[in-house]
Amino acid sequence: MGVELSGGADSGNVALAVKAARIPQVHSFGLLVGGSIGMQQNERRSAYADHCGFRDVVIPALRYPPFCPGGVRALHRPHDPAGAFYQEAFDVVREQAATRRCEVMFTGSGGDEVNAHHSRTAAELPVPEAIPWLGPKAVRALGEVNEHLAPIPVLPVPTLMAFGMHNPGFLRSGVWPVSPLVHPRIVRFMEQLPHEYKRGKTLFRERIRRAGLPESVASPAEPENFLAVLCRASLNTPPLQVGARTVLPHTLDDPR
């Protein structure tokens, strides 16, 4: 068994659930981002792995940026060009899981979606701004864009789209991905929660605190992101260097 463990609240809650299930010999896998954020992420991941008794595997994401040598893009292998920019790094995660004979990988996918606002809560959604360049017919049609649609699935649509992008790689490696946070019962439960328990993932973070993990793990000041990985790719890989030279000078105060 394996667990995708980024160190965030979503994968952290899944890790706690796997620990509670008393599954023997669980491996945890995670991409470690660079810089000071990566150091904090590493501390959170280590806290979870130690608490849960996982055999942890860390993959430095900076070693596998987009277009890195040996990756699907550099080797011109068939892949989804609109897929995740961290595909090369996650391919390494999947390879490591397959090497350790993990037949099932628990992921934290869907955590953002189940904690999002739901239309049946009391919180008010922002009113969309008018589009000034649309004509009268287009404005009327836009008002009916959500009419007569196919039934909404139980699982959030963005989660299903993420599955379509993320899960085929696991299946190709012989690993079955499981995302407990979007089990239909969990989704319906989260829909019925008052919004204050979902805002900022309050419920998820409180569970982490009650498990005995420190506040720096339950509610980190700087969540991990892949900005450093993208910067490395833009500066060190030929397909992106042209874009970096033309775009970055216009987005920085000091292009030097």
PDB file of C-alpha atoms in Angstrom:
ATOM      1  CA  MET A   1       0.000   0.000   0.000  1.00  0.00           C
ATOM      2  CA  GLY A   2       1.087   3.561  -0.661  1.00  0.00           C
ATOM      3  CA  VAL A   3       0.012   7.067   0.310  1.00  0.00           C
ATOM      4  CA  GLU A   4       0.636  10.244  -1.646  1.00  0.00           C
ATOM      5  CA  LEU A   5       1.845  12.548   1.115  1.00  0.00           C
ATOM      6  CA  SER A   6       2.477  16.168   0.203  1.00  0.00           C
ATOM      7  CA  GLY A   7       2.327  17.399   3.790  1.00  0.00           C
ATOM      8  CA  GLY A   8      -0.905  19.345   3.287  1.00  0.00           C
ATOM      9  CA  ALA A   9      -4.209  18.988   5.118  1.00  0.00           C
ATOM     10  CA  ASP A  10      -5.797  16.777   2.434  1.00  0.00           C
ATOM     11  CA  SER A  11      -3.114  14.116   2.151  1.00  0.00           C
ATOM     12  CA  GLY A  12      -2.507  14.443   5.896  1.00  0.00           C
ATOM     13  CA  ASN A  13      -6.094  13.449   6.691  1.00  0.00           C
ATOM     14  CA  VAL A  14      -5.850  10.511   4.311  1.00  0.00           C
ATOM     15  CA  ALA A  15      -2.612   9.459   6.030  1.00  0.00           C
ATOM     16  CA  LEU A  16      -4.340   9.548   9.422  1.00  0.00           C
ATOM     17  CA  ALA A  17      -7.174   7.406   8.047  1.00  0.00           C
ATOM     18  CA  VAL A  18      -4.720   4.849   6.670  1.00  0.00           C
ATOM     19  CA  LYS A  19      -2.980   4.738  10.066  1.00  0.00           C
ATOM     20  CA  ALA A  20      -6.348   4.178  11.787  1.00  0.00           C
ATOM     21  CA  ALA A  21      -7.045   1.268   9.416  1.00  0.00           C
ATOM     22  CA  ARG A  22      -3.878  -0.449  10.691  1.00  0.00           C
ATOM     23  CA  ILE A  23      -2.690  -1.430   7.248  1.00  0.00           C
ATOM     24  CA  PRO A  24       0.746  -3.080   7.538  1.00  0.00           C
ATOM     25  CA  GLN A  25       3.808  -1.920   5.602  1.00  0.00           C
ATOM     26  CA  VAL A  26       2.580   1.349   4.142  1.00  0.00           C
ATOM     27  CA  HIS A  27       4.907   3.464   2.010  1.00  0.00           C
ATOM     28  CA  SER A  28       4.432   7.222   1.726  1.00  0.00           C
ATOM     29  CA  PHE A  29       5.556   9.113  -1.364  1.00  0.00           C
ATOM     30  CA  GLY A  30       5.957  12.826  -1.904  1.00  0.00           C
ATOM     31  CA  LEU A  31       7.438  15.414  -4.210  1.00  0.00           C
ATOM     32  CA  LEU A  32       9.592  17.827  -2.240  1.00  0.00           C
ATOM     33  CA  VAL A  33       9.568  21.388  -3.590  1.00  0.00           C
ATOM     34  CA  GLY A  34      12.630  23.572  -3.282  1.00  0.00           C
ATOM     35  CA  GLY A  35      13.658  26.516  -1.132  1.00  0.00           C
ATOM     36  CA  SER A  36      12.488  27.447   2.360  1.00  0.00           C
ATOM     37  CA  ILE A  37       8.963  26.271   1.518  1.00  0.00           C
ATOM     38  CA  GLY A  38      10.402  22.866   0.709  1.00  0.00           C
ATOM     39  CA  MET A  39      12.180  22.728   4.064  1.00  0.00           C
ATOM     40  CA  GLN A  40       8.904  23.405   5.877  1.00  0.00           C
ATOM     41  CA  GLN A  41       7.135  20.850   3.699  1.00  0.00           C
ATOM     42  CA  ASN A  42       9.793  18.276   4.532  1.00  0.00           C
ATOM     43  CA  GLU A  43       9.245  18.848   8.256  1.00  0.00           C
ATOM     44  CA  ARG A  44       5.488  18.357   7.869  1.00  0.00           C
ATOM     45  CA  ARG A  45       5.916  15.227   5.787  1.00  0.00           C
ATOM     46  CA  SER A  46       8.373  13.773   8.292  1.00  0.00           C
ATOM     47  CA  ALA A  47       5.941  14.504  11.135  1.00  0.00           C
ATOM     48  CA  TYR A  48       3.155  12.622   9.350  1.00  0.00           C
ATOM     49  CA  ALA A  49       5.377   9.707   8.337  1.00  0.00           C
ATOM     50  CA  ASP A  50       6.764   9.306  11.866  1.00  0.00           C
ATOM     51  CA  HIS A  51       3.319   9.631  13.452  1.00  0.00           C
ATOM     52  CA  CYS A  52       1.782   7.065  11.096  1.00  0.00           C
ATOM     53  CA  GLY A  53       4.758   4.697  10.927  1.00  0.00           C
ATOM     54  CA  PHE A  54       5.124   4.939   7.152  1.00  0.00           C
ATOM     55  CA  ARG A  55       8.207   4.019   5.147  1.00  0.00           C
ATOM     56  CA  ASP A  56       8.750   7.380   3.531  1.00  0.00           C
ATOM     57  CA  VAL A  57      10.102   7.992   0.023  1.00  0.00           C
ATOM     58  CA  VAL A  58      11.050  11.558  -0.922  1.00  0.00           C
ATOM     59  CA  ILE A  59      11.491  12.674  -4.535  1.00  0.00           C
ATOM     60  CA  PRO A  60      13.072  16.129  -5.029  1.00  0.00           C
ATOM     61  CA  ALA A  61      10.811  17.777  -7.592  1.00  0.00           C
ATOM     62  CA  LEU A  62      13.572  20.147  -8.743  1.00  0.00           C
ATOM     63  CA  ARG A  63      15.400  17.204 -10.275  1.00  0.00           C
ATOM     64  CA  TYR A  64      12.490  16.438 -12.578  1.00  0.00           C
ATOM     65  CA  PRO A  65      11.151  19.709 -14.036  1.00  0.00           C
ATOM     66  CA  PRO A  66       9.196  19.838 -17.310  1.00  0.00           C
ATOM     67  CA  PHE A  67      11.370  18.799 -20.294  1.00  0.00           C
ATOM     68  CA  CYS A  68      13.982  17.214 -18.023  1.00  0.00           C
ATOM     69  CA  PRO A  69      16.231  14.595 -19.709  1.00  0.00           C
ATOM     70  CA  GLY A  70      14.559  11.202 -19.696  1.00  0.00           C
ATOM     71  CA  GLY A  71      11.052  12.627 -19.230  1.00  0.00           C
ATOM     72  CA  VAL A  72       8.128  12.021 -21.573  1.00  0.00           C
ATOM     73  CA  ARG A  73       8.439  15.445 -23.217  1.00  0.00           C
ATOM     74  CA  ALA A  74      12.193  15.230 -23.780  1.00  0.00           C
ATOM     75  CA  LEU A  75      11.846  11.695 -25.183  1.00  0.00           C
ATOM     76  CA  HIS A  76       8.911  12.753 -27.414  1.00  0.00           C
ATOM     77  CA  ARG A  77       6.735  10.004 -26.002  1.00  0.00           C
ATOM     78  CA  PRO A  78       2.952  10.212 -26.417  1.00  0.00           C
ATOM     79  CA  HIS A  79       1.427  12.271 -23.609  1.00  0.00           C
ATOM     80  CA  ASP A  80      -1.307  14.785 -22.984  1.00  0.00           C
ATOM     81  CA  PRO A  81       0.167  18.214 -23.871  1.00  0.00           C
ATOM     82  CA  ALA A  82      -2.475  19.838 -21.660  1.00  0.00           C
ATOM     83  CA  GLY A  83      -1.589  17.559 -18.763  1.00  0.00           C
ATOM     84  CA  ALA A  84       0.061  18.480 -15.496  1.00  0.00           C
ATOM     85  CA  PHE A  85       3.295  20.475 -15.706  1.00  0.00           C
ATOM     86  CA  TYR A  86       4.741  18.203 -13.018  1.00  0.00           C
ATOM     87  CA  GLN A  87       4.122  15.029 -15.021  1.00  0.00           C
ATOM     88  CA  GLU A  88       7.817  14.128 -15.172  1.00  0.00           C
ATOM     89  CA  ALA A  89       8.136  14.354 -11.400  1.00  0.00           C
ATOM     90  CA  PHE A  90       4.973  12.356 -10.764  1.00  0.00           C
ATOM     91  CA  ASP A  91       6.138   9.718 -13.239  1.00  0.00           C
ATOM     92  CA  VAL A  92       9.064   9.162 -10.877  1.00  0.00           C
ATOM     93  CA  VAL A  93       6.649   8.858  -7.935  1.00  0.00           C
ATOM     94  CA  ARG A  94       4.667   6.238  -9.809  1.00  0.00           C
ATOM     95  CA  GLU A  95       7.823   4.348 -10.757  1.00  0.00           C
ATOM     96  CA  GLN A  96       8.947   4.319  -7.129  1.00  0.00           C
ATOM     97  CA  ALA A  97       5.546   3.018  -6.035  1.00  0.00           C
ATOM     98  CA  ALA A  98       5.631   0.250  -8.629  1.00  0.00           C
ATOM     99  CA  THR A  99       9.196  -0.687  -7.618  1.00  0.00           C
ATOM    100  CA  ARG A 100       7.986  -1.140  -4.034  1.00  0.00           C
ATOM    101  CA  ARG A 101       5.071  -3.261  -5.286  1.00  0.00           C
ATOM    102  CA  CYS A 102       2.400  -0.878  -4.094  1.00  0.00           C
ATOM    103  CA  GLU A 103      -0.779  -2.127  -5.729  1.00  0.00           C
ATOM    104  CA  VAL A 104      -2.946   0.643  -4.216  1.00  0.00           C
ATOM    105  CA  MET A 105      -2.115   4.338  -3.783  1.00  0.00           C
ATOM    106  CA  PHE A 106      -4.247   6.470  -1.476  1.00  0.00           C
ATOM    107  CA  THR A 107      -4.344  10.107  -2.556  1.00  0.00           C
ATOM    108  CA  GLY A 108      -5.692  13.367  -1.154  1.00  0.00           C
ATOM    109  CA  SER A 109      -7.327  14.335  -4.420  1.00  0.00           C
ATOM    110  CA  GLY A 110     -10.623  16.179  -4.066  1.00  0.00           C
ATOM    111  CA  GLY A 111      -9.894  17.809  -0.721  1.00  0.00           C
ATOM    112  CA  ASP A 112     -10.136  21.314  -2.147  1.00  0.00           C
ATOM    113  CA  GLU A 113     -13.418  20.557  -3.877  1.00  0.00           C
ATOM    114  CA  VAL A 114     -15.232  18.993  -0.909  1.00  0.00           C
ATOM    115  CA  ASN A 115     -14.238  21.984   1.219  1.00  0.00           C
ATOM    116  CA  ALA A 116     -15.492  24.476  -1.341  1.00  0.00           C
ATOM    117  CA  HIS A 117     -18.718  26.434  -1.033  1.00  0.00           C
ATOM    118  CA  HIS A 118     -21.854  24.490  -1.902  1.00  0.00           C
ATOM    119  CA  SER A 119     -25.036  26.044  -3.204  1.00  0.00           C
ATOM    120  CA  ARG A 120     -27.098  24.691  -0.299  1.00  0.00           C
ATOM    121  CA  THR A 121     -25.070  26.566   2.326  1.00  0.00           C
ATOM    122  CA  ALA A 122     -25.964  30.005   3.643  1.00  0.00           C
ATOM    123  CA  ALA A 123     -22.842  31.680   2.260  1.00  0.00           C
ATOM    124  CA  GLU A 124     -23.473  33.980  -0.676  1.00  0.00           C
ATOM    125  CA  LEU A 125     -21.786  33.449  -4.009  1.00  0.00           C
ATOM    126  CA  PRO A 126     -20.337  36.519  -5.734  1.00  0.00           C
ATOM    127  CA  VAL A 127     -22.464  37.996  -8.513  1.00  0.00           C
ATOM    128  CA  PRO A 128     -20.669  37.507 -11.855  1.00  0.00           C
ATOM    129  CA  GLU A 129     -19.648  40.688 -13.596  1.00  0.00           C
ATOM    130  CA  ALA A 130     -21.422  41.661 -16.798  1.00  0.00           C
ATOM    131  CA  ILE A 131     -19.528  41.130 -20.061  1.00  0.00           C
ATOM    132  CA  PRO A 132     -19.777  44.468 -21.876  1.00  0.00           C
ATOM    133  CA  TRP A 133     -18.892  43.253 -25.355  1.00  0.00           C
ATOM    134  CA  LEU A 134     -21.716  40.670 -25.585  1.00  0.00           C
ATOM    135  CA  GLY A 135     -24.803  41.498 -27.627  1.00  0.00           C
ATOM    136  CA  PRO A 136     -28.382  41.136 -26.334  1.00  0.00           C
ATOM    137  CA  LYS A 137     -28.875  37.626 -27.755  1.00  0.00           C
ATOM    138  CA  ALA A 138     -25.620  36.393 -26.239  1.00  0.00           C
ATOM    139  CA  VAL A 139     -26.533  37.907 -22.863  1.00  0.00           C
ATOM    140  CA  ARG A 140     -29.895  36.095 -22.897  1.00  0.00           C
ATOM    141  CA  ALA A 141     -28.209  32.838 -23.915  1.00  0.00           C
ATOM    142  CA  LEU A 142     -25.621  33.230 -21.162  1.00  0.00           C
ATOM    143  CA  GLY A 143     -28.415  33.498 -18.609  1.00  0.00           C
ATOM    144  CA  GLU A 144     -29.665  30.091 -19.725  1.00  0.00           C
ATOM    145  CA  VAL A 145     -26.278  28.399 -19.996  1.00  0.00           C
ATOM    146  CA  ASN A 146     -26.927  26.252 -16.915  1.00  0.00           C
ATOM    147  CA  GLU A 147     -30.441  25.209 -17.934  1.00  0.00           C
ATOM    148  CA  HIS A 148     -31.351  21.672 -19.092  1.00  0.00           C
ATOM    149  CA  LEU A 149     -27.935  20.251 -18.291  1.00  0.00           C
ATOM    150  CA  ALA A 150     -27.116  16.604 -17.689  1.00  0.00           C
ATOM    151  CA  PRO A 151     -27.527  15.511 -14.048  1.00  0.00           C
ATOM    152  CA  ILE A 152     -24.708  16.674 -11.817  1.00  0.00           C
ATOM    153  CA  PRO A 153     -22.529  13.760 -10.614  1.00  0.00           C
ATOM    154  CA  VAL A 154     -21.993  13.156  -6.921  1.00  0.00           C
ATOM    155  CA  LEU A 155     -18.268  13.731  -7.302  1.00  0.00           C
ATOM    156  CA  PRO A 156     -17.220  17.328  -8.023  1.00  0.00           C
ATOM    157  CA  VAL A 157     -16.571  17.829 -11.732  1.00  0.00           C
ATOM    158  CA  PRO A 158     -13.088  19.364 -11.167  1.00  0.00           C
ATOM    159  CA  THR A 159     -12.165  16.230  -9.239  1.00  0.00           C
ATOM    160  CA  LEU A 160     -13.255  14.003 -12.106  1.00  0.00           C
ATOM    161  CA  MET A 161     -11.193  16.128 -14.490  1.00  0.00           C
ATOM    162  CA  ALA A 162      -8.176  15.799 -12.188  1.00  0.00           C
ATOM    163  CA  PHE A 163      -8.671  12.031 -12.087  1.00  0.00           C
ATOM    164  CA  GLY A 164      -8.608  11.950 -15.885  1.00  0.00           C
ATOM    165  CA  MET A 165      -5.265  13.749 -15.888  1.00  0.00           C
ATOM    166  CA  HIS A 166      -3.596  12.148 -12.864  1.00  0.00           C
ATOM    167  CA  ASN A 167      -4.807   8.557 -12.585  1.00  0.00           C
ATOM    168  CA  PRO A 168      -3.936   7.007 -15.985  1.00  0.00           C
ATOM    169  CA  GLY A 169      -0.239   7.225 -15.119  1.00  0.00           C
ATOM    170  CA  PHE A 170      -0.820   5.149 -11.990  1.00  0.00           C
ATOM    171  CA  LEU A 171      -2.785   2.566 -13.923  1.00  0.00           C
ATOM    172  CA  ARG A 172      -0.041   2.276 -16.532  1.00  0.00           C
ATOM    173  CA  SER A 173       2.348   1.511 -13.676  1.00  0.00           C
ATOM    174  CA  GLY A 174       0.060  -1.176 -12.254  1.00  0.00           C
ATOM    175  CA  VAL A 175      -1.031   0.961  -9.287  1.00  0.00           C
ATOM    176  CA  TRP A 176      -4.713   1.495  -8.424  1.00  0.00           C
ATOM    177  CA  PRO A 177      -5.338   5.051  -7.146  1.00  0.00           C
ATOM    178  CA  VAL A 178      -7.938   5.515  -4.386  1.00  0.00           C
ATOM    179  CA  SER A 179      -9.146   8.945  -3.234  1.00  0.00           C
ATOM    180  CA  PRO A 180     -11.097   8.535   0.026  1.00  0.00           C
ATOM    181  CA  LEU A 181     -11.962  12.234   0.354  1.00  0.00           C
ATOM    182  CA  VAL A 182     -14.353  12.006  -2.585  1.00  0.00           C
ATOM    183  CA  HIS A 183     -16.131   8.816  -1.633  1.00  0.00           C
ATOM    184  CA  PRO A 184     -19.809   9.636  -2.332  1.00  0.00           C
ATOM    185  CA  ARG A 185     -20.695   9.457   1.363  1.00  0.00           C
ATOM    186  CA  ILE A 186     -17.898  11.879   2.250  1.00  0.00           C
ATOM    187  CA  VAL A 187     -18.974  14.231  -0.532  1.00  0.00           C
ATOM    188  CA  ARG A 188     -22.593  14.279   0.686  1.00  0.00           C
ATOM    189  CA  PHE A 189     -21.455  14.702   4.289  1.00  0.00           C
ATOM    190  CA  MET A 190     -19.275  17.678   3.375  1.00  0.00           C
ATOM    191  CA  GLU A 191     -22.115  19.239   1.382  1.00  0.00           C
ATOM    192  CA  GLN A 192     -24.265  19.267   4.509  1.00  0.00           C
ATOM    193  CA  LEU A 193     -21.637  20.812   6.775  1.00  0.00           C
ATOM    194  CA  PRO A 194     -22.037  24.487   7.692  1.00  0.00           C
ATOM    195  CA  HIS A 195     -19.642  26.593   5.668  1.00  0.00           C
ATOM    196  CA  GLU A 196     -17.633  27.691   8.724  1.00  0.00           C
ATOM    197  CA  TYR A 197     -16.409  24.099   9.166  1.00  0.00           C
ATOM    198  CA  LYS A 198     -15.121  24.040   5.595  1.00  0.00           C
ATOM    199  CA  ARG A 199     -13.702  27.565   5.296  1.00  0.00           C
ATOM    200  CA  GLY A 200      -9.931  27.212   5.335  1.00  0.00           C
ATOM    201  CA  LYS A 201     -10.402  23.447   5.772  1.00  0.00           C
ATOM    202  CA  THR A 202     -11.277  24.025   9.428  1.00  0.00           C
ATOM    203  CA  LEU A 203     -12.559  20.478  10.022  1.00  0.00           C
ATOM    204  CA  PHE A 204      -9.563  18.866   8.340  1.00  0.00           C
ATOM    205  CA  ARG A 205      -7.098  20.970  10.331  1.00  0.00           C
ATOM    206  CA  GLU A 206      -8.867  20.326  13.635  1.00  0.00           C
ATOM    207  CA  ARG A 207      -8.623  16.592  13.067  1.00  0.00           C
ATOM    208  CA  ILE A 208      -4.867  16.935  12.540  1.00  0.00           C
ATOM    209  CA  ARG A 209      -4.554  18.880  15.802  1.00  0.00           C
ATOM    210  CA  ARG A 210      -6.547  16.258  17.694  1.00  0.00           C
ATOM    211  CA  ALA A 211      -4.217  13.585  16.363  1.00  0.00           C
ATOM    212  CA  GLY A 212      -1.471  15.298  18.349  1.00  0.00           C
ATOM    213  CA  LEU A 213       0.457  16.912  15.491  1.00  0.00           C
ATOM    214  CA  PRO A 214       1.813  20.453  15.976  1.00  0.00           C
ATOM    215  CA  GLU A 215       0.172  23.629  14.691  1.00  0.00           C
ATOM    216  CA  SER A 216       2.908  24.049  12.072  1.00  0.00           C
ATOM    217  CA  VAL A 217       1.672  20.796  10.531  1.00  0.00           C
ATOM    218  CA  ALA A 218      -2.056  21.409  10.967  1.00  0.00           C
ATOM    219  CA  SER A 219      -2.021  24.970   9.634  1.00  0.00           C
ATOM    220  CA  PRO A 220       1.245  25.873   7.875  1.00  0.00           C
ATOM    221  CA  ALA A 221       2.008  29.507   7.181  1.00  0.00           C
ATOM    222  CA  GLU A 222       3.266  28.745   3.664  1.00  0.00           C
ATOM    223  CA  PRO A 223       1.686  25.797   1.838  1.00  0.00           C
ATOM    224  CA  GLU A 224       3.884  24.053  -0.697  1.00  0.00           C
ATOM    225  CA  ASN A 225       3.743  25.028  -4.377  1.00  0.00           C
ATOM    226  CA  PHE A 226       5.606  24.211  -7.562  1.00  0.00           C
ATOM    227  CA  LEU A 227       6.784  27.737  -8.369  1.00  0.00           C
ATOM    228  CA  ALA A 228      10.453  26.866  -7.859  1.00  0.00           C
ATOM    229  CA  VAL A 229      10.083  23.841 -10.151  1.00  0.00           C
ATOM    230  CA  LEU A 230       8.565  25.957 -12.908  1.00  0.00           C
ATOM    231  CA  CYS A 231      11.260  28.614 -12.510  1.00  0.00           C
ATOM    232  CA  ARG A 232      13.966  25.965 -12.797  1.00  0.00           C
ATOM    233  CA  ALA A 233      12.329  24.568 -15.925  1.00  0.00           C
ATOM    234  CA  SER A 234      11.920  27.987 -17.534  1.00  0.00           C
ATOM    235  CA  LEU A 235      15.577  28.856 -17.002  1.00  0.00           C
ATOM    236  CA  ASN A 236      17.248  25.522 -17.707  1.00  0.00           C
ATOM    237  CA  THR A 237      15.259  23.816 -20.465  1.00  0.00           C
ATOM    238  CA  PRO A 238      15.558  24.980 -24.094  1.00  0.00           C
ATOM    239  CA  PRO A 239      11.820  24.816 -25.002  1.00  0.00           C
ATOM    240  CA  LEU A 240      11.006  27.280 -22.228  1.00  0.00           C
ATOM    241  CA  GLN A 241      14.067  29.536 -22.355  1.00  0.00           C
ATOM    242  CA  VAL A 242      12.696  31.576 -25.245  1.00  0.00           C
ATOM    243  CA  GLY A 243       9.478  32.233 -23.358  1.00  0.00           C
ATOM    244  CA  ALA A 244      11.393  33.104 -20.211  1.00  0.00           C
ATOM    245  CA  ARG A 245      13.573  35.608 -22.040  1.00  0.00           C
ATOM    246  CA  THR A 246      10.600  37.306 -23.657  1.00  0.00           C
ATOM    247  CA  VAL A 247       8.071  37.208 -20.798  1.00  0.00           C
ATOM    248  CA  LEU A 248      10.068  37.575 -17.594  1.00  0.00           C
ATOM    249  CA  PRO A 249      11.590  41.004 -18.389  1.00  0.00           C
ATOM    250  CA  HIS A 250       8.065  42.396 -18.687  1.00  0.00           C
ATOM    251  CA  THR A 251       6.907  40.901 -15.375  1.00  0.00           C
ATOM    252  CA  LEU A 252       9.836  41.882 -13.170  1.00  0.00           C
ATOM    253  CA  ASP A 253      10.697  45.348 -11.897  1.00  0.00           C
ATOM    254  CA  ASP A 254      14.380  44.646 -12.474  1.00  0.00           C
ATOM    255  CA  PRO A 255      14.872  42.259 -15.445  1.00  0.00           C
ATOM    256  CA  ARG A 256      18.485  41.676 -14.448  1.00  0.00           C
TER     257      ARG A 256
END
